[in-house]
PDB file of C-alpha atoms in Angstrom:
ATOM      1  CA  UNK F  16     -32.046  32.258 -17.212  1.00 51.00           C
ATOM      2  CA  UNK F  17     -31.216  28.843 -16.725  1.00 52.00           C
ATOM      3  CA  UNK F  18     -33.747  26.182 -16.880  1.00 50.00           C
ATOM      4  CA  UNK F  19     -32.788  25.109 -13.170  1.00 52.00           C
ATOM      5  CA  UNK F  20     -33.110  28.588 -12.161  1.00 53.00           C
ATOM      6  CA  UNK F  21     -36.545  28.994 -13.989  1.00 58.00           C
ATOM      7  CA  UNK F  22     -37.690  25.702 -12.255  1.00 57.00           C
ATOM      8  CA  UNK F  23     -36.532  26.771  -8.628  1.00 59.00           C
ATOM      9  CA  UNK F  24     -38.381  30.359  -9.059  1.00 63.00           C
ATOM     10  CA  UNK F  25     -41.284  28.412  -9.959  1.00 70.00           C
ATOM     11  CA  UNK F  26     -41.222  26.176  -7.026  1.00 65.00           C
ATOM     12  CA  UNK F  27     -40.686  29.094  -4.672  1.00 70.00           C
ATOM     13  CA  UNK F  28     -43.876  30.916  -6.065  1.00 67.00           C
ATOM     14  CA  UNK F  29     -45.903  27.572  -5.804  1.00 70.00           C
ATOM     15  CA  UNK F  30     -44.576  27.128  -1.983  1.00 70.00           C
ATOM     16  CA  UNK F  31     -45.542  30.700  -1.349  1.00 65.00           C
ATOM     17  CA  UNK F  32     -48.847  30.520  -2.926  1.00 64.00           C
ATOM     18  CA  UNK F  33     -49.588  27.463  -0.869  1.00 65.00           C
ATOM     19  CA  UNK F  34     -48.560  29.228   2.301  1.00 62.00           C
ATOM     20  CA  UNK F  35     -50.954  32.119   1.467  1.00 58.00           C
ATOM     21  CA  UNK F  36     -53.886  29.738   0.902  1.00 55.00           C
ATOM     22  CA  UNK F  37     -53.263  28.141   4.186  1.00 54.00           C
ATOM     23  CA  UNK F  38     -53.230  31.398   6.011  1.00 50.00           C
ATOM     24  CA  UNK F  39     -56.440  32.409   4.134  1.00 50.00           C
ATOM     25  CA  UNK F  40     -58.115  29.017   5.267  1.00 52.00           C
ATOM     26  CA  UNK F  41     -57.181  29.415   8.724  1.00 48.00           C
ATOM     27  CA  UNK F  42     -58.408  32.907   8.980  1.00 48.00           C
ATOM     28  CA  UNK F  43     -61.854  32.272   7.318  1.00 50.00           C
ATOM     29  CA  UNK F  44     -62.683  28.571   8.743  1.00 47.00           C
ATOM     30  CA  UNK F  45     -60.851  28.040  12.045  1.00 44.00           C
ATOM     31  CA  UNK F  46     -60.999  31.422  13.786  1.00 43.00           C
ATOM     32  CA  UNK F  47     -57.284  31.423  14.425  1.00 40.00           C
ATOM     33  CA  UNK F  48     -55.448  34.783  14.642  1.00 41.00           C
ATOM     34  CA  UNK F  49     -52.729  34.030  12.111  1.00 41.00           C
ATOM     35  CA  UNK F  50     -51.145  37.214  12.472  1.00 40.00           C
ATOM     36  CA  UNK F  51     -50.221  36.383  15.774  1.00 39.00           C
ATOM     37  CA  UNK F  52     -48.723  33.292  14.151  1.00 39.00           C
ATOM     38  CA  UNK F  53     -46.900  35.019  11.740  1.00 40.00           C
ATOM     39  CA  UNK F  54     -45.570  37.911  13.809  1.00 36.00           C
ATOM     40  CA  UNK F  55     -44.456  35.549  16.813  1.00 40.00           C
ATOM     41  CA  UNK F  56     -43.429  32.384  14.850  1.00 40.00           C
ATOM     42  CA  UNK F  57     -45.857  30.294  16.610  1.00 44.00           C
ATOM     43  CA  UNK F  58     -49.256  30.381  18.195  1.00 44.00           C
ATOM     44  CA  UNK F  59     -49.460  32.495  21.130  1.00 44.00           C
ATOM     45  CA  UNK F  60     -51.843  31.566  24.061  1.00 57.00           C
ATOM     46  CA  UNK F  61     -52.959  34.021  26.527  1.00 81.00           C
ATOM     47  CA  UNK F  62     -51.141  33.217  29.394  1.00 86.00           C
ATOM     48  CA  UNK F  63     -51.229  35.981  32.375  1.00 89.00           C
ATOM     49  CA  UNK F  64     -48.252  37.831  32.854  1.00 90.00           C
ATOM     50  CA  UNK F  65     -47.826  36.802  36.659  1.00 91.00           C
ATOM     51  CA  UNK F  66     -48.231  32.811  35.704  1.00 94.00           C
ATOM     52  CA  UNK F  67     -46.317  30.263  34.290  1.00 95.00           C
ATOM     53  CA  UNK F  68     -47.764  27.759  31.441  1.00 95.00           C
ATOM     54  CA  UNK F  69     -46.373  24.366  31.951  1.00 95.00           C
ATOM     55  CA  UNK F  70     -46.665  21.929  28.876  1.00 95.00           C
ATOM     56  CA  UNK F  71     -46.567  18.546  30.418  1.00 96.00           C
ATOM     57  CA  UNK F  72     -45.641  15.524  28.270  1.00 95.00           C
ATOM     58  CA  UNK F  73     -46.314  11.981  29.328  1.00 94.00           C
ATOM     59  CA  UNK F  74     -44.029   9.190  28.251  1.00 92.00           C
ATOM     60  CA  UNK F  75     -46.802   8.121  25.447  1.00 92.00           C
ATOM     61  CA  UNK F  76     -46.258  11.642  24.021  1.00 93.00           C
ATOM     62  CA  UNK F  77     -49.469  13.005  25.200  1.00 94.00           C
ATOM     63  CA  UNK F  78     -49.438  16.487  26.379  1.00 94.00           C
ATOM     64  CA  UNK F  79     -51.475  19.218  28.309  1.00 95.00           C
ATOM     65  CA  UNK F  80     -50.986  22.747  29.431  1.00 95.00           C
ATOM     66  CA  UNK F  81     -51.673  23.889  33.044  1.00 96.00           C
ATOM     67  CA  UNK F  82     -51.281  27.236  34.587  1.00 95.00           C
ATOM     68  CA  UNK F  83     -49.155  27.811  37.712  1.00 96.00           C
ATOM     69  CA  UNK F  84     -48.051  30.220  40.404  1.00 95.00           C
ATOM     70  CA  UNK F  85     -44.278  30.780  40.584  1.00 95.00           C
ATOM     71  CA  UNK F  86     -44.657  29.625  44.392  1.00 96.00           C
ATOM     72  CA  UNK F  87     -46.341  26.393  43.276  1.00 97.00           C
ATOM     73  CA  UNK F  88     -43.911  23.358  44.182  1.00 97.00           C
ATOM     74  CA  UNK F  89     -43.291  20.141  42.246  1.00 96.00           C
ATOM     75  CA  UNK F  90     -45.454  18.523  44.842  1.00 96.00           C
ATOM     76  CA  UNK F  91     -48.116  21.145  44.418  1.00 97.00           C
ATOM     77  CA  UNK F  92     -48.101  20.442  40.739  1.00 97.00           C
ATOM     78  CA  UNK F  93     -48.344  16.644  41.077  1.00 96.00           C
ATOM     79  CA  UNK F  94     -51.196  17.036  43.282  1.00 97.00           C
ATOM     80  CA  UNK F  95     -52.986  19.457  40.952  1.00 97.00           C
ATOM     81  CA  UNK F  96     -52.473  17.399  37.898  1.00 96.00           C
ATOM     82  CA  UNK F  97     -53.774  14.315  39.797  1.00 96.00           C
ATOM     83  CA  UNK F  98     -56.758  16.171  40.810  1.00 96.00           C
ATOM     84  CA  UNK F  99     -57.204  17.513  37.317  1.00 95.00           C
ATOM     85  CA  UNK F 100     -56.211  14.559  35.445  1.00 95.00           C
ATOM     86  CA  UNK F 101     -57.035  15.035  31.697  1.00 94.00           C
ATOM     87  CA  UNK F 102     -59.560  12.705  30.250  1.00 93.00           C
ATOM     88  CA  UNK F 103     -57.363  11.824  27.506  1.00 93.00           C
ATOM     89  CA  UNK F 104     -54.811  10.587  29.601  1.00 93.00           C
ATOM     90  CA  UNK F 105     -57.014   7.910  31.111  1.00 91.00           C
ATOM     91  CA  UNK F 106     -54.942   5.045  29.959  1.00 92.00           C
ATOM     92  CA  UNK F 107     -52.061   6.757  32.113  1.00 92.00           C
ATOM     93  CA  UNK F 108     -53.846   7.246  35.264  1.00 91.00           C
ATOM     94  CA  UNK F 109     -51.878   6.770  38.457  1.00 92.00           C
ATOM     95  CA  UNK F 110     -53.016   5.505  41.932  1.00 93.00           C
ATOM     96  CA  UNK F 111     -51.602   8.532  43.924  1.00 93.00           C
ATOM     97  CA  UNK F 112     -50.041  12.049  43.252  1.00 94.00           C
ATOM     98  CA  UNK F 113     -47.106  10.901  45.383  1.00 93.00           C
ATOM     99  CA  UNK F 114     -45.472   9.019  42.536  1.00 93.00           C
ATOM    100  CA  UNK F 115     -45.733  11.797  39.842  1.00 95.00           C
ATOM    101  CA  UNK F 116     -42.373  13.107  39.132  1.00 94.00           C
ATOM    102  CA  UNK F 117     -41.378  16.173  37.015  1.00 95.00           C
ATOM    103  CA  UNK F 118     -38.534  16.321  34.855  1.00 94.00           C
ATOM    104  CA  UNK F 119     -37.069  19.743  33.668  1.00 95.00           C
ATOM    105  CA  UNK F 120     -34.167  19.928  31.526  1.00 93.00           C
ATOM    106  CA  UNK F 121     -33.166  16.439  31.942  1.00 91.00           C
ATOM    107  CA  UNK F 122     -33.388  16.440  35.978  1.00 92.00           C
ATOM    108  CA  UNK F 123     -36.181  15.007  38.125  1.00 92.00           C
ATOM    109  CA  UNK F 124     -37.548  17.902  40.626  1.00 93.00           C
ATOM    110  CA  UNK F 125     -37.638  17.284  44.000  1.00 91.00           C
ATOM    111  CA  UNK F 126     -41.079  18.073  45.727  1.00 91.00           C
ATOM    112  CA  UNK F 127     -39.975  21.250  47.462  1.00 94.00           C
ATOM    113  CA  UNK F 128     -38.614  22.830  44.321  1.00 95.00           C
ATOM    114  CA  UNK F 129     -40.829  25.904  43.159  1.00 96.00           C
ATOM    115  CA  UNK F 130     -41.238  27.181  39.859  1.00 96.00           C
ATOM    116  CA  UNK F 131     -39.862  30.475  40.686  1.00 94.00           C
ATOM    117  CA  UNK F 132     -36.527  28.932  42.105  1.00 95.00           C
ATOM    118  CA  UNK F 133     -36.008  27.418  38.680  1.00 95.00           C
ATOM    119  CA  UNK F 134     -36.453  31.080  37.240  1.00 94.00           C
ATOM    120  CA  UNK F 135     -39.108  30.120  34.554  1.00 93.00           C
ATOM    121  CA  UNK F 136     -40.184  32.875  32.371  1.00 92.00           C
ATOM    122  CA  UNK F 137     -43.441  34.527  33.566  1.00 92.00           C
ATOM    123  CA  UNK F 138     -46.114  34.732  30.920  1.00 92.00           C
ATOM    124  CA  UNK F 139     -44.475  31.895  29.169  1.00 91.00           C
ATOM    125  CA  UNK F 140     -44.748  28.248  28.225  1.00 93.00           C
ATOM    126  CA  UNK F 141     -42.236  25.998  29.735  1.00 94.00           C
ATOM    127  CA  UNK F 142     -42.221  22.290  28.610  1.00 95.00           C
ATOM    128  CA  UNK F 143     -41.728  19.551  31.318  1.00 96.00           C
ATOM    129  CA  UNK F 144     -42.031  15.800  31.374  1.00 96.00           C
ATOM    130  CA  UNK F 145     -44.402  13.890  33.802  1.00 95.00           C
ATOM    131  CA  UNK F 146     -43.653  10.298  34.662  1.00 94.00           C
ATOM    132  CA  UNK F 147     -44.738   7.932  37.110  1.00 91.00           C
ATOM    133  CA  UNK F 148     -41.954   6.684  39.408  1.00 87.00           C
ATOM    134  CA  UNK F 149     -41.983   5.793  43.276  1.00 81.00           C
ATOM    135  CA  UNK F 150     -38.482   7.128  44.211  1.00 78.00           C
ATOM    136  CA  UNK F 151     -35.943   9.583  42.703  1.00 71.00           C
ATOM    137  CA  UNK F 152     -32.559   8.583  41.795  1.00 72.00           C
ATOM    138  CA  UNK F 153     -29.721   9.608  44.023  1.00 72.00           C
ATOM    139  CA  UNK F 154     -28.498  12.794  42.894  1.00 68.00           C
ATOM    140  CA  UNK F 155     -24.795  11.844  42.255  1.00 64.00           C
ATOM    141  CA  UNK F 156     -25.493   8.260  41.160  1.00 52.00           C
ATOM    142  CA  UNK F 157     -24.559   9.194  37.293  1.00 54.00           C
ATOM    143  CA  UNK F 158     -21.632  10.536  38.104  1.00 54.00           C
ATOM    144  CA  UNK F 159     -20.606   7.837  40.251  1.00 54.00           C
ATOM    145  CA  UNK F 160     -21.398   5.096  37.616  1.00 55.00           C
ATOM    146  CA  UNK F 161     -19.193   7.068  35.394  1.00 55.00           C
ATOM    147  CA  UNK F 162     -16.177   7.030  38.025  1.00 54.00           C
ATOM    148  CA  UNK F 163     -16.748   3.375  38.423  1.00 57.00           C
ATOM    149  CA  UNK F 164     -16.596   2.813  34.569  1.00 57.00           C
ATOM    150  CA  UNK F 165     -13.415   4.953  34.073  1.00 57.00           C
ATOM    151  CA  UNK F 166     -11.678   3.867  37.283  1.00 58.00           C
ATOM    152  CA  UNK F 167     -11.584   7.386  38.439  1.00 56.00           C
ATOM    153  CA  UNK F 168     -11.487   8.026  42.331  1.00 55.00           C
ATOM    154  CA  UNK F 169     -11.911  11.248  44.145  1.00 56.00           C
ATOM    155  CA  UNK F 170      -8.878  10.823  46.650  1.00 54.00           C
ATOM    156  CA  UNK F 171      -5.179  11.863  46.103  1.00 51.00           C
ATOM    157  CA  UNK F 172      -2.132  10.173  46.909  1.00 52.00           C
ATOM    158  CA  UNK F 173       0.588  12.379  48.736  1.00 58.00           C
ATOM    159  CA  UNK F 174       4.120  11.197  48.136  1.00 54.00           C
TER     160      UNK F 174
END
């Protein structure tokens, strides 16, 4: 056995021992069900099977989780969050729920879009961004800007 291989084995053993010690610490001192963490690869929250858990992220990076029905729309969510504004988000407090916008997969959600229409998984956590913005961008504004830059157009010429 080479010295390098022996050092690598020792490092792995130390890393494993550290992991075990951390797990034992969590089990005995924090009341966390570490076996759920190990089996799922992440902490499992108890989200009801017929609900959708939204983890909302502000521009500041602060997050908070809220439970919603699949029938709730983006407007309903904005109003609920505004009415139940978390204490630790106080610095980002907005003047009206009408300027809160949700972003999902890089796109702004219009007020009437429901969580069910997005086909979000029930009983799971979905991450969305929450921003304050007066108006939504035009649906094709990005595509229009790209065409203007490249000189493309959507017309054809018949010769």
